[in-house]
XYZ file of C-alpha atoms in Angstrom:
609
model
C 0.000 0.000 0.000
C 1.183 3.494 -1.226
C 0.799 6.775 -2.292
C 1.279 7.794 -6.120
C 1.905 11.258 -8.014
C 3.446 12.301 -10.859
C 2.814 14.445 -13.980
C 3.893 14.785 -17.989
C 4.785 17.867 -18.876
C 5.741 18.263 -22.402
C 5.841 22.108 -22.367
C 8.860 21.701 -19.543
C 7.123 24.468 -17.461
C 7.198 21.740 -14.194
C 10.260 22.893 -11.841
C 12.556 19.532 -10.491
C 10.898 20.602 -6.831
C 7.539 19.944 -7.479
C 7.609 16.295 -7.355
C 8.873 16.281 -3.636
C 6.272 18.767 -2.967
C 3.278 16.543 -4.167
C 4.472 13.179 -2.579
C 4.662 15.502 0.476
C 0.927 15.698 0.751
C 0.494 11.527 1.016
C 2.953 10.767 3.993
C 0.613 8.772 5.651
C -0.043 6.770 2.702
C 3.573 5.976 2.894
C 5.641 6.151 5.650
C 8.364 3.875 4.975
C 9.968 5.106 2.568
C 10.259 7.756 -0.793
C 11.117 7.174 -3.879
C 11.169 9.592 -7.174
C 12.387 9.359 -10.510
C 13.056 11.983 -13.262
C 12.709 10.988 -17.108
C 15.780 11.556 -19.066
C 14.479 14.897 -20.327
C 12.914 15.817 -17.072
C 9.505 15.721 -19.047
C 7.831 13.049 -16.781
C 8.550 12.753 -12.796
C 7.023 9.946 -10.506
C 6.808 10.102 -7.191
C 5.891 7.691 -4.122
C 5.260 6.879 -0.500
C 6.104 3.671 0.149
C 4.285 1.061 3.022
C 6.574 -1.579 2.855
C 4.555 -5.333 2.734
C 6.139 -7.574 0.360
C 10.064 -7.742 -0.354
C 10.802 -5.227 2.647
C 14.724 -4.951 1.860
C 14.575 -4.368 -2.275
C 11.035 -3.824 -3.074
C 11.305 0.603 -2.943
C 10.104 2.096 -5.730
C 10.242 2.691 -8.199
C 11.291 -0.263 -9.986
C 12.931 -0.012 -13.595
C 13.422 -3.029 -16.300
C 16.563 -3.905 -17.177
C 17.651 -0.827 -19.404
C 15.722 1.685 -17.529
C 13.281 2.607 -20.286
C 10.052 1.157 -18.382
C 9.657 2.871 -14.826
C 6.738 1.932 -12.579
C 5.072 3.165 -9.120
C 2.072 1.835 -7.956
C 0.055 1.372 -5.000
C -1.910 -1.799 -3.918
C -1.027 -5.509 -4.222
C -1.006 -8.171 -6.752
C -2.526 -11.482 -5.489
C -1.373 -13.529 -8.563
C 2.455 -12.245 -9.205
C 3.807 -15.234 -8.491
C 2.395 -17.174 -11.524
C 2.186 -14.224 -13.559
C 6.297 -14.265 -12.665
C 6.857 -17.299 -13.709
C 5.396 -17.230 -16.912
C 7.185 -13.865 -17.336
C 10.559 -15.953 -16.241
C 9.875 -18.951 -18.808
C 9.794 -15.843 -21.768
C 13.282 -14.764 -20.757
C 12.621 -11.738 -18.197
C 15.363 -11.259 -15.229
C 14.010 -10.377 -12.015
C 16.149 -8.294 -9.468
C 13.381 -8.276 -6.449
C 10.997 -10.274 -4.925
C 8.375 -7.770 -5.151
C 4.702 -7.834 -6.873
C 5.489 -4.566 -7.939
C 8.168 -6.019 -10.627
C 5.527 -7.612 -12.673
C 3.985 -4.694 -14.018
C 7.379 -3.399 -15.617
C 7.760 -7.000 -17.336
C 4.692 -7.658 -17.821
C 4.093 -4.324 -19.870
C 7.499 -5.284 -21.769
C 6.050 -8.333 -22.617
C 2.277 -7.428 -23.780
C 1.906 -3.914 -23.924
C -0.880 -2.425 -22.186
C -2.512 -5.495 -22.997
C -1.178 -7.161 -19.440
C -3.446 -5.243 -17.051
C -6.614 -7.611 -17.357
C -4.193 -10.453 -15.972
C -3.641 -8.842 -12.917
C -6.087 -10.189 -10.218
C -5.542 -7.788 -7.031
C -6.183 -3.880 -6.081
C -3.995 -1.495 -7.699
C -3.385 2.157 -8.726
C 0.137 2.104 -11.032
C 1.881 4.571 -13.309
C 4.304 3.645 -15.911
C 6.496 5.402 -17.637
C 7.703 4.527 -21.062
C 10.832 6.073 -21.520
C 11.366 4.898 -25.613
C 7.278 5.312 -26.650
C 7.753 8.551 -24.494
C 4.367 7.978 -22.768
C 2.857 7.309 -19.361
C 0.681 4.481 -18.879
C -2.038 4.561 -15.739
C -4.361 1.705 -14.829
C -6.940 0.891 -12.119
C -8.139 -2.099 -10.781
C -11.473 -3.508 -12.325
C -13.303 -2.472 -8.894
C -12.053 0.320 -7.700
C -10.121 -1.051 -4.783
C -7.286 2.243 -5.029
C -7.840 5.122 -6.103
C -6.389 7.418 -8.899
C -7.219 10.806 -10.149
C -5.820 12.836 -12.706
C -5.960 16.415 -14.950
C -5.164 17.194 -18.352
C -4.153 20.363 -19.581
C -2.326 21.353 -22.974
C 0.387 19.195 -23.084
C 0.143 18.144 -19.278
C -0.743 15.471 -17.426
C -1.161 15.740 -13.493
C -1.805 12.580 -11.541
C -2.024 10.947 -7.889
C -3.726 8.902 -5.518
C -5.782 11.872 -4.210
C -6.983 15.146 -5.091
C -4.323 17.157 -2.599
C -1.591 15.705 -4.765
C -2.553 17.304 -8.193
C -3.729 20.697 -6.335
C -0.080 20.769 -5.222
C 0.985 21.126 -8.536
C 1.715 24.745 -9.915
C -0.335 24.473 -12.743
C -3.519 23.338 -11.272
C -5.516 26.306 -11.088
C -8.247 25.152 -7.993
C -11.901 25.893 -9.095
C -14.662 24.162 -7.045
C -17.145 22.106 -9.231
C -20.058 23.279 -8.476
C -21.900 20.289 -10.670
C -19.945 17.973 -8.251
C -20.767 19.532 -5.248
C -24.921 19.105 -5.922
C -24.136 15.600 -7.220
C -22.718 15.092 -3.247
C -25.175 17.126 -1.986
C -27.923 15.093 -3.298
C -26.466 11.562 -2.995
C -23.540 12.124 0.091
C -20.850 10.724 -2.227
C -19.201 11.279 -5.800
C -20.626 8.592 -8.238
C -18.387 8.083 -11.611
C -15.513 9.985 -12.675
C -16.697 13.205 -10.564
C -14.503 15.134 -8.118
C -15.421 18.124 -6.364
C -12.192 20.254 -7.896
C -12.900 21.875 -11.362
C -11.003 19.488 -14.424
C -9.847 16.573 -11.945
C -11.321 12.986 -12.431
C -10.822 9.791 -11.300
C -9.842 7.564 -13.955
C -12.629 4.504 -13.736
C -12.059 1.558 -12.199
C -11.380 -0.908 -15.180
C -10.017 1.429 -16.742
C -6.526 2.670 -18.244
C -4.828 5.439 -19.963
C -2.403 6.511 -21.780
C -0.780 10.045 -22.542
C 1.129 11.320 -24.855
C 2.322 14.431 -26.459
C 0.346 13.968 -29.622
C -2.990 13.120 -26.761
C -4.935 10.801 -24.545
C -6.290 7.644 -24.599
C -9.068 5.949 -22.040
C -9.157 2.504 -22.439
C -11.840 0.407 -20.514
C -11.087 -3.150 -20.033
C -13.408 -5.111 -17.368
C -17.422 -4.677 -16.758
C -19.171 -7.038 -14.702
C -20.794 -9.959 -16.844
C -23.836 -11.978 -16.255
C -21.640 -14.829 -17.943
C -18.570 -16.188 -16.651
C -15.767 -18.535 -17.963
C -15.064 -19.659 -14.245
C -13.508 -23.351 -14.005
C -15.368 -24.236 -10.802
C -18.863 -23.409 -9.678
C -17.429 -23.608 -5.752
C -17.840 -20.499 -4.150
C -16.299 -21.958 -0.734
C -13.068 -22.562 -2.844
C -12.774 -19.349 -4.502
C -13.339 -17.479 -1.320
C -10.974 -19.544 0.506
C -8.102 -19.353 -2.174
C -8.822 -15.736 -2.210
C -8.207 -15.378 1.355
C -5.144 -17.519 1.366
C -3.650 -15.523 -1.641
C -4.159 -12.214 0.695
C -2.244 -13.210 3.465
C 0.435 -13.359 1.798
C 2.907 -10.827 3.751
C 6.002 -9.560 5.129
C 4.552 -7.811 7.804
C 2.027 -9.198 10.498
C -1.028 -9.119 9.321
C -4.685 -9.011 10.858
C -8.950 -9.458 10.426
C -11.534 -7.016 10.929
C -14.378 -8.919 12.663
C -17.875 -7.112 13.968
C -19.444 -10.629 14.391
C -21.801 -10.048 11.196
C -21.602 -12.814 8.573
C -19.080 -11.468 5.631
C -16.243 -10.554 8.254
C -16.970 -13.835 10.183
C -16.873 -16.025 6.947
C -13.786 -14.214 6.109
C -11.972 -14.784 9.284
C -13.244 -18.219 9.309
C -11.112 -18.564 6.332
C -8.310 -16.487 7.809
C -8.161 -19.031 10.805
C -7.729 -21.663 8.703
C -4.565 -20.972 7.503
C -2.920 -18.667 10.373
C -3.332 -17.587 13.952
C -3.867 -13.861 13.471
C -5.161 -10.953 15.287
C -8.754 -10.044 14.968
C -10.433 -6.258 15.266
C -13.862 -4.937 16.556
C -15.998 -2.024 17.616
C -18.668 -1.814 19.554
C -21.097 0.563 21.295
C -23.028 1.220 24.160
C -26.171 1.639 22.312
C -27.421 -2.000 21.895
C -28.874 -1.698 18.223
C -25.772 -0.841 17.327
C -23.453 -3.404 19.074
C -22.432 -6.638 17.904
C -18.733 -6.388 20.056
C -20.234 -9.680 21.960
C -20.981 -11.221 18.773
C -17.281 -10.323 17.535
C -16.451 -11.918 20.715
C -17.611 -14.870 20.462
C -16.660 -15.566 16.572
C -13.341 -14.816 17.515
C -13.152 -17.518 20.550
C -14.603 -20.271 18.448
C -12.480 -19.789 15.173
C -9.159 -18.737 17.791
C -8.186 -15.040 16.744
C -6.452 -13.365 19.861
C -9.470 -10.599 19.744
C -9.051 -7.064 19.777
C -11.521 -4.329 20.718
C -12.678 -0.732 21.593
C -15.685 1.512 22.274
C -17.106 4.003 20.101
C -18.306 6.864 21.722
C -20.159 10.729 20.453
C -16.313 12.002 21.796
C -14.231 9.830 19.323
C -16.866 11.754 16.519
C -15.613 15.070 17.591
C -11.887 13.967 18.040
C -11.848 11.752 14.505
C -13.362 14.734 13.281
C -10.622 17.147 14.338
C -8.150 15.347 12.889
C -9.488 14.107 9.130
C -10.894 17.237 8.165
C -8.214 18.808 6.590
C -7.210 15.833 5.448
C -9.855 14.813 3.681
C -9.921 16.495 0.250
C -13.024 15.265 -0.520
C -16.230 15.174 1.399
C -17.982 11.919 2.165
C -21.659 11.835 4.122
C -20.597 8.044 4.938
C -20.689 8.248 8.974
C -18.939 4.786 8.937
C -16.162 6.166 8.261
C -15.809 7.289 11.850
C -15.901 4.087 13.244
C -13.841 2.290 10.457
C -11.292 4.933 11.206
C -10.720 3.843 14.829
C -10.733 0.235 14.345
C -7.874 1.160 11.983
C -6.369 3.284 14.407
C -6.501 -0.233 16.844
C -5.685 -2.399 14.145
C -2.296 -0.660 13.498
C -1.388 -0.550 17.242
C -0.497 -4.525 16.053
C -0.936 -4.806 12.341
C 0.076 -3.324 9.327
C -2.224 -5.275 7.051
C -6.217 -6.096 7.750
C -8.373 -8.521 5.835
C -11.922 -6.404 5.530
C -15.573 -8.183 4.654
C -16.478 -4.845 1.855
C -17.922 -6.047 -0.939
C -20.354 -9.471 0.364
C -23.647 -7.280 0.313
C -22.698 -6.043 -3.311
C -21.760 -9.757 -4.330
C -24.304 -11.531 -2.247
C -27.878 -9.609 -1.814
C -27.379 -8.367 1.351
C -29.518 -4.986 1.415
C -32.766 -4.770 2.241
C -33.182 -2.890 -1.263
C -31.982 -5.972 -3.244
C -35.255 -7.984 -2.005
C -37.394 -4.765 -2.605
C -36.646 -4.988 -6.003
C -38.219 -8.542 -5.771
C -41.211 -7.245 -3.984
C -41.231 -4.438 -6.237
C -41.722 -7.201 -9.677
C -44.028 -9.276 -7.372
C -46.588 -6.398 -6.605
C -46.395 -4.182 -8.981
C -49.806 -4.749 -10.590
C -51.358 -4.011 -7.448
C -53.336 -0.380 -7.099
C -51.580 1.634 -5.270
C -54.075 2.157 -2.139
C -53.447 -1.613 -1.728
C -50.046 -2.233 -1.985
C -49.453 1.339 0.607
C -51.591 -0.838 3.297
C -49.650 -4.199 2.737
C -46.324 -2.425 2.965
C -47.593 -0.680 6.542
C -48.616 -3.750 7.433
C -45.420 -5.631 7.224
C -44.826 -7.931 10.386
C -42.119 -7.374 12.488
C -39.995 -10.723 11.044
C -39.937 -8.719 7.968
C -38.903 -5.201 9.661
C -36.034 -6.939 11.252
C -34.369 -7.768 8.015
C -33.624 -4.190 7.898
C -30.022 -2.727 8.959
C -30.758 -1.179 12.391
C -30.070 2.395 10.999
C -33.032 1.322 8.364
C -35.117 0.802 11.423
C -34.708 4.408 13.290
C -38.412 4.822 10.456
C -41.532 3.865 11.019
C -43.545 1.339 9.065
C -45.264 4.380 7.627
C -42.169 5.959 5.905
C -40.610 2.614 5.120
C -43.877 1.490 3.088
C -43.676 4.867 0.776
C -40.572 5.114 0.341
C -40.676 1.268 -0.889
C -43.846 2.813 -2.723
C -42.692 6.014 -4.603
C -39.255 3.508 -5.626
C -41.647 1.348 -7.310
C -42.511 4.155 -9.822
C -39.071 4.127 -11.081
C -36.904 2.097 -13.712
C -33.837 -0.618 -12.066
C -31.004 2.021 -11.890
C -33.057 4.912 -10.528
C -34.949 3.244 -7.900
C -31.826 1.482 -6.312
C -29.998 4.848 -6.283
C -33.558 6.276 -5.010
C -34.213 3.496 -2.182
C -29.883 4.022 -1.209
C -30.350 7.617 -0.988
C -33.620 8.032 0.833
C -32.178 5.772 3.537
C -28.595 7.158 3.745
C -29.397 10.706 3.933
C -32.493 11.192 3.301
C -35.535 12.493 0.927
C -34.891 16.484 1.489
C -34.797 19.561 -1.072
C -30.946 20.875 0.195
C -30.008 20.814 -3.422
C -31.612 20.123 -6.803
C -31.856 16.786 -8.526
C -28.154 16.818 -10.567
C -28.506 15.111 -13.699
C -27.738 11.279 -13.637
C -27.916 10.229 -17.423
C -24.198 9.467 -17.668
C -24.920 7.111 -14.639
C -26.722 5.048 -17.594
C -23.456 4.799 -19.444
C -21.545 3.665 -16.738
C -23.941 0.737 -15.914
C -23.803 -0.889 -19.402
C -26.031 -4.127 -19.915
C -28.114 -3.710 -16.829
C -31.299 -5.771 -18.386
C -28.696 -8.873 -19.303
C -28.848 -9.346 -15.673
C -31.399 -11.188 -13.882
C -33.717 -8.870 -11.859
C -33.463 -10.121 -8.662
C -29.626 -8.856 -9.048
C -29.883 -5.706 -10.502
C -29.974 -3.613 -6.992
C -26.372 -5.590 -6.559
C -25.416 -4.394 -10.005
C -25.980 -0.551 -9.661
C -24.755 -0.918 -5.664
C -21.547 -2.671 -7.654
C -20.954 0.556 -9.769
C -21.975 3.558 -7.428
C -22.058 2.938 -4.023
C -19.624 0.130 -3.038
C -16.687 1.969 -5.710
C -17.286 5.674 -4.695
C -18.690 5.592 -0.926
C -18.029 2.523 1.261
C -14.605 1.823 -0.488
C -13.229 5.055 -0.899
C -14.482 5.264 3.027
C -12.151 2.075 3.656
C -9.177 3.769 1.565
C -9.321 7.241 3.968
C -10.179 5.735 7.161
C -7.216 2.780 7.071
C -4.489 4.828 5.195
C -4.907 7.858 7.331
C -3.815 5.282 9.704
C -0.844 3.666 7.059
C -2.891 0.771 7.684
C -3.244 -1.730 4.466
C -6.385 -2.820 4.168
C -7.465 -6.646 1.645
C -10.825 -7.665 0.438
C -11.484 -10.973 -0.592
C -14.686 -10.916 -1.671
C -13.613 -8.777 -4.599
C -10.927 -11.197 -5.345
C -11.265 -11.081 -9.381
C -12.706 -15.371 -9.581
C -15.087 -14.571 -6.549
C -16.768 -11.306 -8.647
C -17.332 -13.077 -11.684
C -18.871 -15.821 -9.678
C -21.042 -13.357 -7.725
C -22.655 -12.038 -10.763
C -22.520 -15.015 -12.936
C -23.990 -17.874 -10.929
C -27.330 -19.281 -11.774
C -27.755 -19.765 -7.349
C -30.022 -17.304 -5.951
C -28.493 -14.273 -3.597
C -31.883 -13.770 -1.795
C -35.621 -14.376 -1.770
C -38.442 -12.409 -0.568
C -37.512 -13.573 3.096
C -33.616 -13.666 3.194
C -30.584 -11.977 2.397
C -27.603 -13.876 1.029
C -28.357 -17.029 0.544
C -24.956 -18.242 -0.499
C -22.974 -16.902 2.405
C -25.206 -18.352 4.980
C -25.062 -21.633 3.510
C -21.128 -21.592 3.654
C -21.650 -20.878 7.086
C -24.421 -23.095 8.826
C -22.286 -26.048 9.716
C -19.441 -23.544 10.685
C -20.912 -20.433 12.458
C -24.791 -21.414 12.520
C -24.979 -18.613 15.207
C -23.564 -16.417 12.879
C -25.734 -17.854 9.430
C -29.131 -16.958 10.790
C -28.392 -13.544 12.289
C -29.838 -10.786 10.751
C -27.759 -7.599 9.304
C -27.261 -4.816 11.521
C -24.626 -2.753 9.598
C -21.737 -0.700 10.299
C -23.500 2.559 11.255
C -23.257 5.373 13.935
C -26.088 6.082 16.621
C -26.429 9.731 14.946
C -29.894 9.876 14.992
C -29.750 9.879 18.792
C -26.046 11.239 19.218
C -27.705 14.564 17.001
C -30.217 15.206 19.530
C -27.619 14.773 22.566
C -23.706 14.852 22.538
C -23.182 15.867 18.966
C -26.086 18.622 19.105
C -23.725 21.469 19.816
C -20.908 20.071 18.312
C -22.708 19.938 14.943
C -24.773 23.098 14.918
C -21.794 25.043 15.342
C -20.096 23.388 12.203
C -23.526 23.835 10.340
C -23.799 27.749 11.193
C -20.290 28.243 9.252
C -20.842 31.090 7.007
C -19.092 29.243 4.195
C -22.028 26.846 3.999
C -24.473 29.505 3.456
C -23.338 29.866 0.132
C -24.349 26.959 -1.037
C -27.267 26.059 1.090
C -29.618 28.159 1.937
C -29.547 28.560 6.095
C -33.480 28.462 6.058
C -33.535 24.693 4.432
C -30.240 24.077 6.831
C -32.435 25.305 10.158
C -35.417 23.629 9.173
C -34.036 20.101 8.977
C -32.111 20.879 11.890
C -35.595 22.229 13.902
C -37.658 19.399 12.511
C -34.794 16.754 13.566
C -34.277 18.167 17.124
C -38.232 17.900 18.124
C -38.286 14.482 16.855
C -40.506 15.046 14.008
C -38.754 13.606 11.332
C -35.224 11.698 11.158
C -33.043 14.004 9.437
C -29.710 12.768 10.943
C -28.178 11.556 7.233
C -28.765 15.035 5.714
C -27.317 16.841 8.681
C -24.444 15.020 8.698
C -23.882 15.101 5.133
C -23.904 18.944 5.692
C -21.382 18.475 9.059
C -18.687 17.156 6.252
C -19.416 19.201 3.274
C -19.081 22.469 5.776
C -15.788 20.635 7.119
C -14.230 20.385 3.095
C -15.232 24.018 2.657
C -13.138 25.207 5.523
C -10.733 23.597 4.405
C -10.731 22.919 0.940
C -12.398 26.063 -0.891
């Protein structure tokens, strides 16, 4: 796990200084080590902060081929170098190191920018090609790490977060104000949108290439209803995934909160080593499952780590991402991932995470809507309002807890008024209503190109298609650029095995239901029944905060303050801002998910515009 930057500049305007400068900005993505390299005619510069993993003694980067013409720096891990080595080996490539990070310079010597679709892992790499006189950039095919970039007139700007390329002299900054309603209306950044005028982030599955006579954006991986998988065994895959990710020359760990993906995942973990396992838990009992965590971690014998979340760690977690965060993020999970990073490092500098099983596996609440949603939708709509109020408790308690802080009333029409909508609009609809909200802060933003970036969504069977826009908005731009912030503000590394390249395809490829209209995945609880049975039939609870409560108690002054900050006022108008606030505070609606998402966007303007 690093930190990338770098830029092209063919009009040799870029002073030798600047490099330093932008690596600078990513310490804590990096703390081992730096490393920057100068192309011969000090057009191109790349630049890195190193956490050292694998190869610890000659893995720094960056790493060069043989002659020096193909120069790489890249951040994330490569689960299948070692084959991918050996087939490089058996074609006559020398290797100096034992690092993953070697395989991208031979393997682009070998096949061009044709190798990246062999690499099965989460990356973020730039190479430069000293003889084509180009630089190469490519992202994994889910987003894992991230990568943004500008292009100018004969420049290229790039790095593994915003700060990096705002760093650079000739960056101009210019809020986005298109970006900043798209967050204001969904609490996240969906696509290639970034909240700085001209930046993007280049798409996960995605490359490009730059040169002086232009650009190229190549896209090579979208999820497929088919799949060319050689076994149908999801307990394999997932258990060769999680072997291949403890790979490691540093100790690594588990994050386990008792639900089932983390269990399953440290079920595998325990399998192969004795590791250390990570929890949180609160005092508010909805939230807590620190005795479930508990008691996973005695059966499957992790030596158990864990720590209370509290309104104070809010205000002091707060304090201390703000400025760092160059991009705001509504996510309040964040907070609490962020200290059981913080605990996590205290032992570990690598943690195997559970992101990604609702995505792959059904496990929303919204995925079975949709079926509900095919089932009823005949009905007149007088009828179906009743039948959704009516909904017994068994099927209320399928819902994450935070899902729960509504009544039956404003569950059944906001399941209602999503049923008037097409696949893609009334997942992003359902996720947004119950994340921050239905409120009129900001204006609708325009969401065609959302369309675009979900390509073949009827190919896929409809009990799947919640998973399938979740896949490409909210698990890439929310809950795993959440992840990225929260563990390397820590320099904490941070694996997931369910997207593990032969688990995805599997996912969304396999003919074995997810969910039906009563439970959530299927798949994963059957992996687990004669392994964690306590764990198979308990029901999700999330990863959430208390805020509805905290709002109205510890965080009430804490957040008002923040949301009085004249630099808010500019872009929301303090009458909507009070009356959400008002309506919150006497308990008359639940408006905790659009506060909040103002608490961070008033934060990044502090700090940021």
């Amino acid at each position: 796990m690093c930190g990338i930057a770098g830029y092209v500049d063919f009009s040799g305007r870029t002073g030798p200084s600047v490099i330093g400068e932008m690596t600078k900005k990513i310490i804590y993505r990096g703390p081992d080590s730096t490393g920057i390299y100068r192309s011969r005619d000090n057009v191109a510069a790349l630049g890195i902060r190193r956490l050292r993993i694998i190869d610890l003694t000659t893995g720094d980067q960056p790493i060069k081929n043989e002659d020096g013409s193909v120069v790489v720096i890249y951040n994330g891990e490569i689960y299948n170098y070692k084959p991918l080595r050996e087939e490089l080996e058996k074609r006559g490539h020398k290797f100096k190191t034992q690092t993953d990070t070697e395989v991208l310079v031979h393997g682009y010597e070998e096949y061009g920018e044709g190798f990246v679709p062999k690499l099965n892992g989460m990356f973020a790499f730039a190479l430069w090609d000293e003889k084509g006189h180009k630089i190469f950039l490519g992202r994994d095919r889910v987003g894992i790490k991230p990568l943004y970039y500008y292009v100018a007139s004969n420049l290229l700007i790039f790095g593994s977060e915003p700060k990096v390329i705002l760093s650079h002299p000739l960056y101009k900054k210019k809020t986005d104000s298109k970006a900043l309603s798209m967050y204001g209306y969904l609490g996240f950044l969906p696509g290639d949108q970034v909240m700085f005028s001209g930046i993007k982030k280049l798409l996960p599955g995605h490359t490009l290439s730059f040169k002086k006579s232009g650009m190229k954006v190549a896209k090579y991986f979208e999820l497929n209803s088919s799949s060319e998988n050689k076994t149908d065994n999801i307990d394999k895959l997932l258990e060769t995934a999680v072997k291949s990710q403890l790979v490691s020359d540093v100790p690594v760990g588990v994050f386990l909160s008792g639900g089932l993906d983390s269990s399953l995942i440290a079920y595998y973990v325990a399998k192969f080593k004795k590791l250390k396992s990570f929890s949180i838990g609160f005092k508010e009992e909805g939230f807590d499952e620190a005795k479930y965590a508990h008691s996973v971690a005695k059966k499957i014998g992790t030596e158990h780590f864990s720590d209370e979340f509290s309104p104070k760690d809010v205000v002091d977690i707060y304090e201390k991402i703000i400025p760092k965060l160059d991009e705001p993020l509504a996510d309040a999970s964040l907070f609490p991932t962020y200290k059981v990073s913080q605990l996590a490092r205290q032992h570990v500098t690598v943690a195997l995470s559970g992101d990604g099983g609702d995505e792959l596996f059904g496990g929303y609440p919204t995925h079975q809507a949709h079926l509900y949603a095919n089932l009823l939708k005949f009905l007149p709509n007088t009828l179906l309002s009743g039948l959704l109020e009516g909904l017994p408790e068994s099927v209320v308690n399928l819902f994450p807890t935070s899902f729960k802080d509504y009544p039956k009333k404003h569950l059944a029409k906001i399941v209602l008024k999503g049923m008037k909508f097409g696949d893609l609009e009334r997942q992003l609809y359902w996720m947004r209503t119950f994340f921050i909200g239905e409120n009129n802060l900001f204006e609708k933003p325009d969401m065609s190109f959302l369309s675009k970036m979900i390509p073949n969504l009827d190919r896929f069977d409809k009990s799947r298609v919640g998973q399938v826009v979740d896949f490409y908005t909210y698990l890439r731009d929310d809950f795993l650029v959440k992840t990225d912030r929260a563990s390397m503000l820590n320099s904490l590394e941070v694996r997931v095995p369910y997207l593990d390249n032969n688990v995805l395809a599997w996912a969304f490829s396999t003919r074995e239901p997810h969910l039906n209209l009563f439970k959530t995945k299927l798949q994963l609880r059957k992996l687990l029944e004669s392994r964690l049975p306590e764990v198979a039939k308990r029901p999700k609870k999330g990863f959430g905060i208390p805020l509805k409560k905290w709002l109205r108690n510890e965080l009430k002054d804490f957040a008002y303050t923040i949301l009085m900050n004249k630099k808010l006022e500019n872009y929301v108008e303090k009458k909507k801002i009070k009356s959400i606030w008002t309506a919150h505070q006497k308990g008359k609606e639940n408006n905790a998910g659009a506060i909040w998402m103002l608490v961070m966007l008033s934060g990044w303007l502090d700090n940021w515009v």
